[in-house]
XYZ file of C-alpha atoms in Angstrom:
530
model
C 67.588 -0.886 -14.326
C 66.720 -0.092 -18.001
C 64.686 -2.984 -18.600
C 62.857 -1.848 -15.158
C 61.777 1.506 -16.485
C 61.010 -0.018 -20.061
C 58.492 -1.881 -18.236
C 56.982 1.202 -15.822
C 56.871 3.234 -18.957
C 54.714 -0.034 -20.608
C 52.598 0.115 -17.511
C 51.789 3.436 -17.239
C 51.045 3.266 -21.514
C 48.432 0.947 -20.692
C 46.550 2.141 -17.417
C 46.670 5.821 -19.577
C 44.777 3.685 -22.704
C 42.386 2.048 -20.130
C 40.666 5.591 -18.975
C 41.661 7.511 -22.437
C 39.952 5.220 -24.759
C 36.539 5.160 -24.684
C 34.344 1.884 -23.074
C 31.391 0.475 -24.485
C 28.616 1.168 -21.828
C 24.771 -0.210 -21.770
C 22.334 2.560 -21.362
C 18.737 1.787 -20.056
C 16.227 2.473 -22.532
C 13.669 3.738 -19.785
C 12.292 7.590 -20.135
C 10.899 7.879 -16.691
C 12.206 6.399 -13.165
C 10.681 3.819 -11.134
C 9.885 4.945 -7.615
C 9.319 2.698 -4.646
C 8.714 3.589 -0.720
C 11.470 3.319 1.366
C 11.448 2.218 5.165
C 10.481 5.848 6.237
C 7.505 5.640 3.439
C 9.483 8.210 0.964
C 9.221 7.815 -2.462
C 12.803 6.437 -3.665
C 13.955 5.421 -7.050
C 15.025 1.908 -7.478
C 15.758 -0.529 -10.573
C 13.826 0.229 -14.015
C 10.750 -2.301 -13.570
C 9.282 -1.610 -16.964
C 10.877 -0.288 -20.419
C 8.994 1.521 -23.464
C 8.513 -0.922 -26.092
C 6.161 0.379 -28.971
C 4.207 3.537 -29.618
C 1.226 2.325 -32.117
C 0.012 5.080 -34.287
C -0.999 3.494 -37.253
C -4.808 2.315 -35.952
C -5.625 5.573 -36.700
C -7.572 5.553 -33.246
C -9.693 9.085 -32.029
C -9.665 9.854 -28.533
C -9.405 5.669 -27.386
C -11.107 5.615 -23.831
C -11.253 1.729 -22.878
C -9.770 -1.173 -23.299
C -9.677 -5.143 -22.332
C -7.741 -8.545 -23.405
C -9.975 -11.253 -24.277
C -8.989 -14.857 -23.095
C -7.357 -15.275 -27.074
C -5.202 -12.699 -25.820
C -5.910 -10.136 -28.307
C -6.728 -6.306 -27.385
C -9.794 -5.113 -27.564
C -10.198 -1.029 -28.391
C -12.972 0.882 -27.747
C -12.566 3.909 -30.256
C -14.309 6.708 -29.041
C -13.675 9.391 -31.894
C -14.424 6.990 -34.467
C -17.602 5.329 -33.094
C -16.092 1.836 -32.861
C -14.399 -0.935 -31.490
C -11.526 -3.062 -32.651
C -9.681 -6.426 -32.064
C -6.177 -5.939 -32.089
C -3.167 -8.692 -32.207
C -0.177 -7.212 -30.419
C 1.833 -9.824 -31.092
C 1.482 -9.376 -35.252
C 0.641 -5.766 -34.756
C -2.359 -6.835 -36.936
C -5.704 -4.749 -37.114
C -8.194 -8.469 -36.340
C -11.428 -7.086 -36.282
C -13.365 -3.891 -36.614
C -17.323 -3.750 -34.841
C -19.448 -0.765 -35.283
C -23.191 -0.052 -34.760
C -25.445 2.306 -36.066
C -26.432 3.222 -32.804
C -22.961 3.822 -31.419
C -22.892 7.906 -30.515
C -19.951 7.759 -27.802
C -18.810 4.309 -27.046
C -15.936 5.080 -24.102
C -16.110 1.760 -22.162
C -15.437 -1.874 -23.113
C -15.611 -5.576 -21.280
C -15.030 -8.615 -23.111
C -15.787 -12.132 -21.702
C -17.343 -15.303 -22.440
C -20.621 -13.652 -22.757
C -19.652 -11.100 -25.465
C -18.585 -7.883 -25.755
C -20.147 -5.034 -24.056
C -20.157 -1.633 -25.399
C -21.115 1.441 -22.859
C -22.226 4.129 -24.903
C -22.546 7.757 -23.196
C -24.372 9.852 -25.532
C -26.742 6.648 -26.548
C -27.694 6.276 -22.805
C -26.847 2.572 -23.082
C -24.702 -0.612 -22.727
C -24.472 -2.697 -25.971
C -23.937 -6.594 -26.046
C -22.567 -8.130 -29.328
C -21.234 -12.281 -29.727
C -17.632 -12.887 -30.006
C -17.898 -12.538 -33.587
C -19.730 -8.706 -33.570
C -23.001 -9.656 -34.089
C -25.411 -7.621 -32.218
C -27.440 -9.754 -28.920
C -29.373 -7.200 -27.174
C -29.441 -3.769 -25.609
C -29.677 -2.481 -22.017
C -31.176 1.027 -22.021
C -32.293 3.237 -18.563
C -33.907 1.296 -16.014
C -37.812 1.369 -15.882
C -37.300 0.350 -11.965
C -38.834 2.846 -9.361
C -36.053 2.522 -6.980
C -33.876 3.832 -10.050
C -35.611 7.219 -9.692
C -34.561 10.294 -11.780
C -30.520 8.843 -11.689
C -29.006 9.745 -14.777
C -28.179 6.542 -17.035
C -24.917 7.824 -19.446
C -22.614 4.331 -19.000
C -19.066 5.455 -19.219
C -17.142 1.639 -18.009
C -18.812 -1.612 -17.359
C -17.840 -4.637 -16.385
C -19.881 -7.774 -15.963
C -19.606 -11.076 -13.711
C -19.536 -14.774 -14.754
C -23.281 -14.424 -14.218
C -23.830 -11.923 -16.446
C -24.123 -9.078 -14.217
C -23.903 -6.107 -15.622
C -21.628 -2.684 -12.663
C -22.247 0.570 -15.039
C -19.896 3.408 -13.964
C -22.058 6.384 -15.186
C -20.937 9.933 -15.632
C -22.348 12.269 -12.687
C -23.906 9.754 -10.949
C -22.644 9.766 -7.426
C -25.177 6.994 -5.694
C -22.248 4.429 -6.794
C -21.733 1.839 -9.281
C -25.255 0.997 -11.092
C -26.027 -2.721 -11.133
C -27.923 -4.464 -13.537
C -29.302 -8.425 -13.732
C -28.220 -10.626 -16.997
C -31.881 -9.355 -18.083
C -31.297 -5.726 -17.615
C -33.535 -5.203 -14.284
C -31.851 -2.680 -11.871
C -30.962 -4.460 -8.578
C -29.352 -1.348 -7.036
C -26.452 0.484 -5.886
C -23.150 -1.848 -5.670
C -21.433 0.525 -3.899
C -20.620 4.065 -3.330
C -17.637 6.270 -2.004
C -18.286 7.503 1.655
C -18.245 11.046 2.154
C -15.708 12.523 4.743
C -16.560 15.036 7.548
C -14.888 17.699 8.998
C -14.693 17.328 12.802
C -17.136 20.563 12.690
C -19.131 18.365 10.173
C -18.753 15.025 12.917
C -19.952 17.290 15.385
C -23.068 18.694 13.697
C -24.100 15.076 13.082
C -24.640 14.255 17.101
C -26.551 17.606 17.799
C -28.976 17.693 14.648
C -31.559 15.781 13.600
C -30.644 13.348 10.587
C -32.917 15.195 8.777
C -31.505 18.796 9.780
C -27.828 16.927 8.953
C -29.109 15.852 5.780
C -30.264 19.567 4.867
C -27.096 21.217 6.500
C -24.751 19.112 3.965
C -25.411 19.192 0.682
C -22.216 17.459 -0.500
C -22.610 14.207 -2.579
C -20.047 11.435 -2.609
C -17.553 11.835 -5.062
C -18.254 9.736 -8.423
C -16.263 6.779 -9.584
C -13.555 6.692 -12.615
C -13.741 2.908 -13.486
C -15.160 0.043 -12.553
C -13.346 -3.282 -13.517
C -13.943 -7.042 -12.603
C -11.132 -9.929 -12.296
C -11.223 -13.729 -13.410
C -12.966 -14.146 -10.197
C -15.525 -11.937 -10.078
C -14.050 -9.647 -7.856
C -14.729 -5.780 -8.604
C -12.774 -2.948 -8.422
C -12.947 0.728 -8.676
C -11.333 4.247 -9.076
C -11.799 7.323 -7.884
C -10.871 10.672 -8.540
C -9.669 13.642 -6.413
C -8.795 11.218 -3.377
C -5.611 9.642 -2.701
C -6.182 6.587 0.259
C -8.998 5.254 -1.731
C -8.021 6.394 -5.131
C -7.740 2.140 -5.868
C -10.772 -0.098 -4.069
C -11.271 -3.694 -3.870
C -15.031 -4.649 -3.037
C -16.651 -7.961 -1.533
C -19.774 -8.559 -2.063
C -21.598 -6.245 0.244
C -19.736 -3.497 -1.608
C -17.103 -2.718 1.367
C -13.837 -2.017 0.822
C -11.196 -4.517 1.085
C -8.125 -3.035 0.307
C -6.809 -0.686 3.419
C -5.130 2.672 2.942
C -3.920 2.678 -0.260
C -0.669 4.557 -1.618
C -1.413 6.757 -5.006
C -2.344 10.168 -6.624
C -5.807 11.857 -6.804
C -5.969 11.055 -10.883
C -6.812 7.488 -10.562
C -8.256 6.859 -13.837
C -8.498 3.478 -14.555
C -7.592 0.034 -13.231
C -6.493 -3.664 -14.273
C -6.020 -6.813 -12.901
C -3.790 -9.069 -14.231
C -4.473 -13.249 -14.335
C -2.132 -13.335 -11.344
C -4.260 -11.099 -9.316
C -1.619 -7.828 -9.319
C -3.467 -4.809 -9.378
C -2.301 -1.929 -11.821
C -3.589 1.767 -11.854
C -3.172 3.768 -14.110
C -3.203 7.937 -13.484
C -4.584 10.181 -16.140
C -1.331 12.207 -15.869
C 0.442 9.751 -17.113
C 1.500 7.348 -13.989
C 0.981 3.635 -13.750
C 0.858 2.324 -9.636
C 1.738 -1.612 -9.150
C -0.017 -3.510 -6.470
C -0.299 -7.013 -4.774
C -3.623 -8.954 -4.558
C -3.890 -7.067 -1.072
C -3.262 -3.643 -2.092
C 0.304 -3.695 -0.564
C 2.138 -0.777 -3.221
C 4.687 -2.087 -5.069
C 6.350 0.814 -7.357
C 4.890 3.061 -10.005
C 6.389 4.370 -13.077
C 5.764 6.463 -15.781
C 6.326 10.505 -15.514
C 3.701 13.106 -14.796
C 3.004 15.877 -17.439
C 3.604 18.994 -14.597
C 7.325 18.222 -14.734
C 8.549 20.568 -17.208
C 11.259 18.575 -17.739
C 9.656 16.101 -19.733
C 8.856 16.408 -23.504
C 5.282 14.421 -24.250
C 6.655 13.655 -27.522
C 8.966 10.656 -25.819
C 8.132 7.345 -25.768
C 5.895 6.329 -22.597
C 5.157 9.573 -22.013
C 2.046 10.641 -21.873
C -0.508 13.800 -22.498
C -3.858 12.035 -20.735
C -3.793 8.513 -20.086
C -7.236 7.371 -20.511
C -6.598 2.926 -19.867
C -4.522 0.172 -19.116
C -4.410 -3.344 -19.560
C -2.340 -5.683 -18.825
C -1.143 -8.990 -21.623
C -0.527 -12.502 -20.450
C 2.808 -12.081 -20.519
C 3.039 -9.118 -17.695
C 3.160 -6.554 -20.712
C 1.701 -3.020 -19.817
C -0.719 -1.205 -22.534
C -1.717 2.054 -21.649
C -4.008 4.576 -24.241
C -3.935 8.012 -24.420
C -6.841 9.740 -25.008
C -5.112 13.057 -26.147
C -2.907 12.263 -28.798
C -4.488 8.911 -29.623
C -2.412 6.562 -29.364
C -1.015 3.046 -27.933
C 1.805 2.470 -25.762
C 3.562 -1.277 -24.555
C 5.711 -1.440 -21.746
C 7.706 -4.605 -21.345
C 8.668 -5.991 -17.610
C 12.320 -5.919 -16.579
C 13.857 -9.000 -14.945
C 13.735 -6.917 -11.467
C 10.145 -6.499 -11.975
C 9.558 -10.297 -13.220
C 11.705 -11.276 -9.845
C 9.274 -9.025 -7.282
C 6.271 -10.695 -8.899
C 7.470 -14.276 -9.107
C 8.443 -13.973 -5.281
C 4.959 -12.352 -4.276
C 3.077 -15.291 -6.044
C 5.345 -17.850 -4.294
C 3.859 -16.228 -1.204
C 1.067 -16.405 -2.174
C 0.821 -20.230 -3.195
C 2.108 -20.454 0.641
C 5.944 -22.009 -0.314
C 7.409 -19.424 2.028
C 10.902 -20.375 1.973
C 11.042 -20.721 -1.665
C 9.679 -17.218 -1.605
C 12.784 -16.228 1.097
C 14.804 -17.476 -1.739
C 13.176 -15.463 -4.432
C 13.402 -12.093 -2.381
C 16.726 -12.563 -1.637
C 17.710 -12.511 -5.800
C 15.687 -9.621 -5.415
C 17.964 -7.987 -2.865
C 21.010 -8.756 -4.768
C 19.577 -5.922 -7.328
C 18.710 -3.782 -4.314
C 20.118 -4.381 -0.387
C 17.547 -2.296 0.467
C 14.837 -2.918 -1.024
C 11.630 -2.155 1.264
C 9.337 -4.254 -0.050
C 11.628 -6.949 -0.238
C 12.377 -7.196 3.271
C 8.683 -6.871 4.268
C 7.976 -9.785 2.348
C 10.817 -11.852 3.647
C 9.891 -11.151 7.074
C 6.152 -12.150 6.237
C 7.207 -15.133 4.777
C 9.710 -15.868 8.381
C 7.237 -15.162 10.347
C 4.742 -18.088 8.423
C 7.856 -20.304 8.996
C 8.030 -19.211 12.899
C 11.091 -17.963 12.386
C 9.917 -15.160 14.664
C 13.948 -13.426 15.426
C 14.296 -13.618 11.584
C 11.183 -11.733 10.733
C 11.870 -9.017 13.164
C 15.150 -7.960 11.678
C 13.487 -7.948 8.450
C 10.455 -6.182 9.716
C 12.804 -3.440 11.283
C 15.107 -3.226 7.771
C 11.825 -2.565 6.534
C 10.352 0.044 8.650
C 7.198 -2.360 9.587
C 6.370 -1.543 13.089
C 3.076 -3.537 13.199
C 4.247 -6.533 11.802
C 7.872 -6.336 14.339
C 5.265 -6.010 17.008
C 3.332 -8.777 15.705
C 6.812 -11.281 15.683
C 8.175 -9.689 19.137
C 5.101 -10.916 20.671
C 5.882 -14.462 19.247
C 8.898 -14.424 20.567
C 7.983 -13.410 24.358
C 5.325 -16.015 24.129
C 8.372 -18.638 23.184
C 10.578 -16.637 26.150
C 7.773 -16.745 28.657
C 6.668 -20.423 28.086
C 9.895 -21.737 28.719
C 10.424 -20.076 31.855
C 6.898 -19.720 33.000
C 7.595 -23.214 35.139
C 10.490 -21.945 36.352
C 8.807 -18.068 37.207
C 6.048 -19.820 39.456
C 8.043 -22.506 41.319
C 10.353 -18.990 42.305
C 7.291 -17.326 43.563
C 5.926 -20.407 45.787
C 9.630 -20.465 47.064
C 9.684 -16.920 47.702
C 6.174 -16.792 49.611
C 7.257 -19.827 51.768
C 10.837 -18.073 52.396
C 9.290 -14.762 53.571
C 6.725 -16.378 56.261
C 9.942 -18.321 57.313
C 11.896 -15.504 57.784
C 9.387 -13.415 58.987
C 8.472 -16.289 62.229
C 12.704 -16.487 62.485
C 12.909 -12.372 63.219
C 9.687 -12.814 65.167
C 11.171 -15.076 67.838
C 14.952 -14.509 67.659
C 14.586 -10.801 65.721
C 18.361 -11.774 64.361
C 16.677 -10.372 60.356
C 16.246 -6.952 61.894
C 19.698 -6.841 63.141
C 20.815 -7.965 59.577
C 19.031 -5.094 58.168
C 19.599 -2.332 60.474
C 22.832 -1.224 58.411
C 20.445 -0.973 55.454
C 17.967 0.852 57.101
C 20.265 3.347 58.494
C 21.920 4.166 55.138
C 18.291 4.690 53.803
C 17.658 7.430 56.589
C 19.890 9.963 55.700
C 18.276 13.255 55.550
C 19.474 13.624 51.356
C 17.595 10.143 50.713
C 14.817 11.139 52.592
C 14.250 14.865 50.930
C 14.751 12.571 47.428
C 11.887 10.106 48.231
C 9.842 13.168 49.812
C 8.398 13.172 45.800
C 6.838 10.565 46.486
C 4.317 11.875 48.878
C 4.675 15.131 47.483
C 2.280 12.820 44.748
C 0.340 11.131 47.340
C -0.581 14.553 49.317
C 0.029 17.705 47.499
C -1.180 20.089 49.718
C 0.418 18.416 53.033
C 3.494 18.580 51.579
C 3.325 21.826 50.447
C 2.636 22.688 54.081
C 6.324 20.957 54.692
C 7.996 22.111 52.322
C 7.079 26.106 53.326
C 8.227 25.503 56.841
C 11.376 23.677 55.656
C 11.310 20.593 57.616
C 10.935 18.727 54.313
C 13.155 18.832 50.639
C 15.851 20.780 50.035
C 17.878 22.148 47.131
C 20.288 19.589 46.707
C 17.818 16.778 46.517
C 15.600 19.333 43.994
C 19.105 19.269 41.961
C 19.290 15.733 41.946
C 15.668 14.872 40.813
C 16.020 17.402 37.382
C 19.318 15.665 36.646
C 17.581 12.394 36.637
C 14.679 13.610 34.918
C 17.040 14.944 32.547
C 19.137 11.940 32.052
C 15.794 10.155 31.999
C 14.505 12.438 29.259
C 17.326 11.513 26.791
C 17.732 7.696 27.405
C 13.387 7.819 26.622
C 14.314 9.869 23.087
C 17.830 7.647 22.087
C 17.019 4.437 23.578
C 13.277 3.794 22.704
C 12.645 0.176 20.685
C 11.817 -0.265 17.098
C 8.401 -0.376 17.472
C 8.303 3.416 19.698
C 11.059 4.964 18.021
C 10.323 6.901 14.976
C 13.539 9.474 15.623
């Protein structure tokens, strides 16, 4: 007995240690959340994707607007305050390179490609083209061109093809994105932002006269932020002061490729990495991920309205003026405000969502089913995660698979999309079966009909039926029915009482009513939003 409360007293010594003494714990370095959309398109935190890494102060940069990675993989700067660019190894944290010009006045955008470096300069009214090595090419001024008219020519971002050429964002000009040939001549317009009406605007546009509509409104299209062109010549742009199309992707007419898009009205700039993900960055601070087809991701980063937040915290941010993305899935973002350079570095979770997406991608769909479902071992409920899985089933015809995804995910279109696959697998396999009953059927009912015709022993059979169905409750219940077909007849019926009566009236609200709830609590996926 002693030895037994020796060893209680032991026990109890050692569960009070366990919670008195304190635990090493591992704290995540991240100073702002990661928010994703959840199945009812709510913003929701989930896992850290990216951590702050370094906060570069010693360029000594002034006001940075712009920057681009070469294919070295060094950082290229365009230093606004200081009238000048620089090459930057982020690796070394080495200063490379500095190019200046005597002609730079307000360089703010930068593009960097196998044809040089290009320099848009606001206050010189023109885009500047050096070699690799800084040594001044040429200079593209203001359009002679007619078509050009009286536009304004300030180039704030270019970008430029592999032919050479040249899509000028420039400051107040809201006829779009200004293309120019490898030679400077202005071949137009690339694209421009559509303006939206009012439905009192949409209906002043079928009664006047274009003319009379044009002279009625007097808005403009809103201007661009940033213009920005991928590996594979594909442009994209950002806009300002709109939220669906804050982030476009353009073919080459100009349209828009990317569908409703999910972001903020501050869409600064944007970035594509070499594996085609799309990143945004916000001037307020935010950076939006996105797949090659615009599907959202997450964003991160923390907006400078929340009161809560010092700016003097690493990956915070006063105005963020670019990003740019390294090899490596490394985020740099500028700010323009305080002049400086921050790195965010990818977390495994956000590694694991990209990894899957580009297995998708590359069209090995069940090695992307595998890769989502690490994924889901950080988060069961991860939206985007389930979408994809189900995408990926439904490549694989796994069509019962990719509808409980699609519903786990809140994807109505794309459940609708595998239901249908599956009634077209339901309805081919009994379609044989479905038309061989309906031949039998006909045939049986002309039998029948000739049997009751000469022996009338199928009217007997049914007389019991048809009694039961002429009670005078029945027939005030189906009395509705022509009470649809002739309104006014019935009425007439009704008044004198020789039709309906209050127990049958009774009996139709119940079963409306009963009705009315199993339509609200037993509605499929694809109706049900309750």
């Amino acid at each position: 007995m002693r030895q037994f409360k020796r060893a209680l007293i032991l026990i109890l010594l050692v569960i009070l240690a366990i919670f008195i003494v304190p635990q090493p714990i591992e704290a995540s370095s991240a100073t702002s959340y990661t928010l994703t959309l959840n199945a009812k398109n709510q913003f929701v935190r989930t896992q850290d994707a990216y951590l702050p890494l370094r906060t570069t102060m010693e360029l000594q940069l002034s006001a940075p607007e712009d920057m681009i990675f070469d294919a070295d993989g060094y950082l290229w700067i365009v230093d606004t305050g200081n009238r000048r660019a620089i090459k930057y190894d982020t690796f070394t944290n080495q200063l490379m390179f500095e190019l200046t010009y005597p002609e730079f006045v307000a360089p703010k955008g930068i593009f960097v490609n196998s044809r040089g470096i290009y320099i848009a300069d606001t206050a010189a009214q023109a885009v500047f083209r050096f070699d690799i090595n800084g040594n001044f090419i040429e200079k593209f001024s203001r359009p002679t061109s007619v078509s050009f008219g009286d536009t304004s020519f300030e180039p704030s971002k270019v970008a430029v093809d592999n032919r050479g050429n040249l899509y000028i964002y420039g400051e107040g000009v809201s006829n779009g994105i200004i293309q120019l040939s490898n030679i400077g001549e202005f071949l137009g317009f690339f694209t421009t932002n559509r303006i939206n009406l009012t439905p009192i605007q949409q209906f002043q546009r079928l009664i006047f006269t274009p003319e009379q509509f044009d002279n009625l409104l007097s808005r403009s299209p809103q201007t661009f932020s940033s213009v920005f062109i991928d590996q594979n010549s594909m442009v994209y742009t950002t806009t300002m002061s709109t939220y669906s199309q804050a982030v476009k992707k353009h073919n080459t007419q100009g349209g828009n490729i990317f569908r409703r898009m999910i972001s903020y009205d501050d869409a600064r700039d944007v970035y594509v990495d070499k594996n085609g993900i799309v990143y945004a960055g916000m001037q307020s601070g935010l950076i939006f991920v996105y797949d090659q087809t615009g599907g959202f991701i997450f964003y991160f980063g923390s907006n400078i309205s929340d009161a809560t937040v010092s700016q003097d915290v690493a990956g915070i941010f006063s105005r963020l003026s670019a990003v740019a993305v390294r090899d490596d899935g490394v985020i740099f973002a500028l700010d323009d405000n305080k002049s400086f350079l921050q790195s965010f570095e990818p977390t495994d979770y956000a590694k694991q969502v990209y990894d899957a997406i580009l297995l998708y991608e590359d069209r090995q769909y069940q090695a992307a089913i595998d890769a989502w479902d690490e994924v889901l071992k950080l988060n069961q409920m991860s939206v985007i995660a389930h979408n994809n899985i189900a995408k990926s089933h439904l490549q694989l015809e796994n069509y019962e698979e990719a509808m409980y995804h699609f519903e786990l995910a809140g994807n109505r279109l794309g459940y609708s999309d595998a239901s249908w696959e599956v009634r077209n697998v339901v309805i081919q396999s009994y379609l044989g079966l479905f038309i061989i009953g309906l031949i039998l059927f006909y045939f049986s009912n002309m039998v029948l009909q000739k049997v009751d015709k000469k022996t009338g022993k199928i009217t007997e059979m049914m007389a019991p039926t048809k009694k039961f169905f002429d009670r005078k409750i029945l027939r005030d219940i189906f009395f509705m029915f022509k009470v649809m077909r002739r309104p006014i007849d019935s009425f007439e019926d009704m008044k004198h009482g020789h039709k309906g009566s209050l127990t049958a009236t009774i009996l139709i609200y119940i079963a409306i009513f009963v009705t009315f709830i199993f339509f609200n609590t037993s509605k499929g996926f694809i109706y049900q939003y309750t």
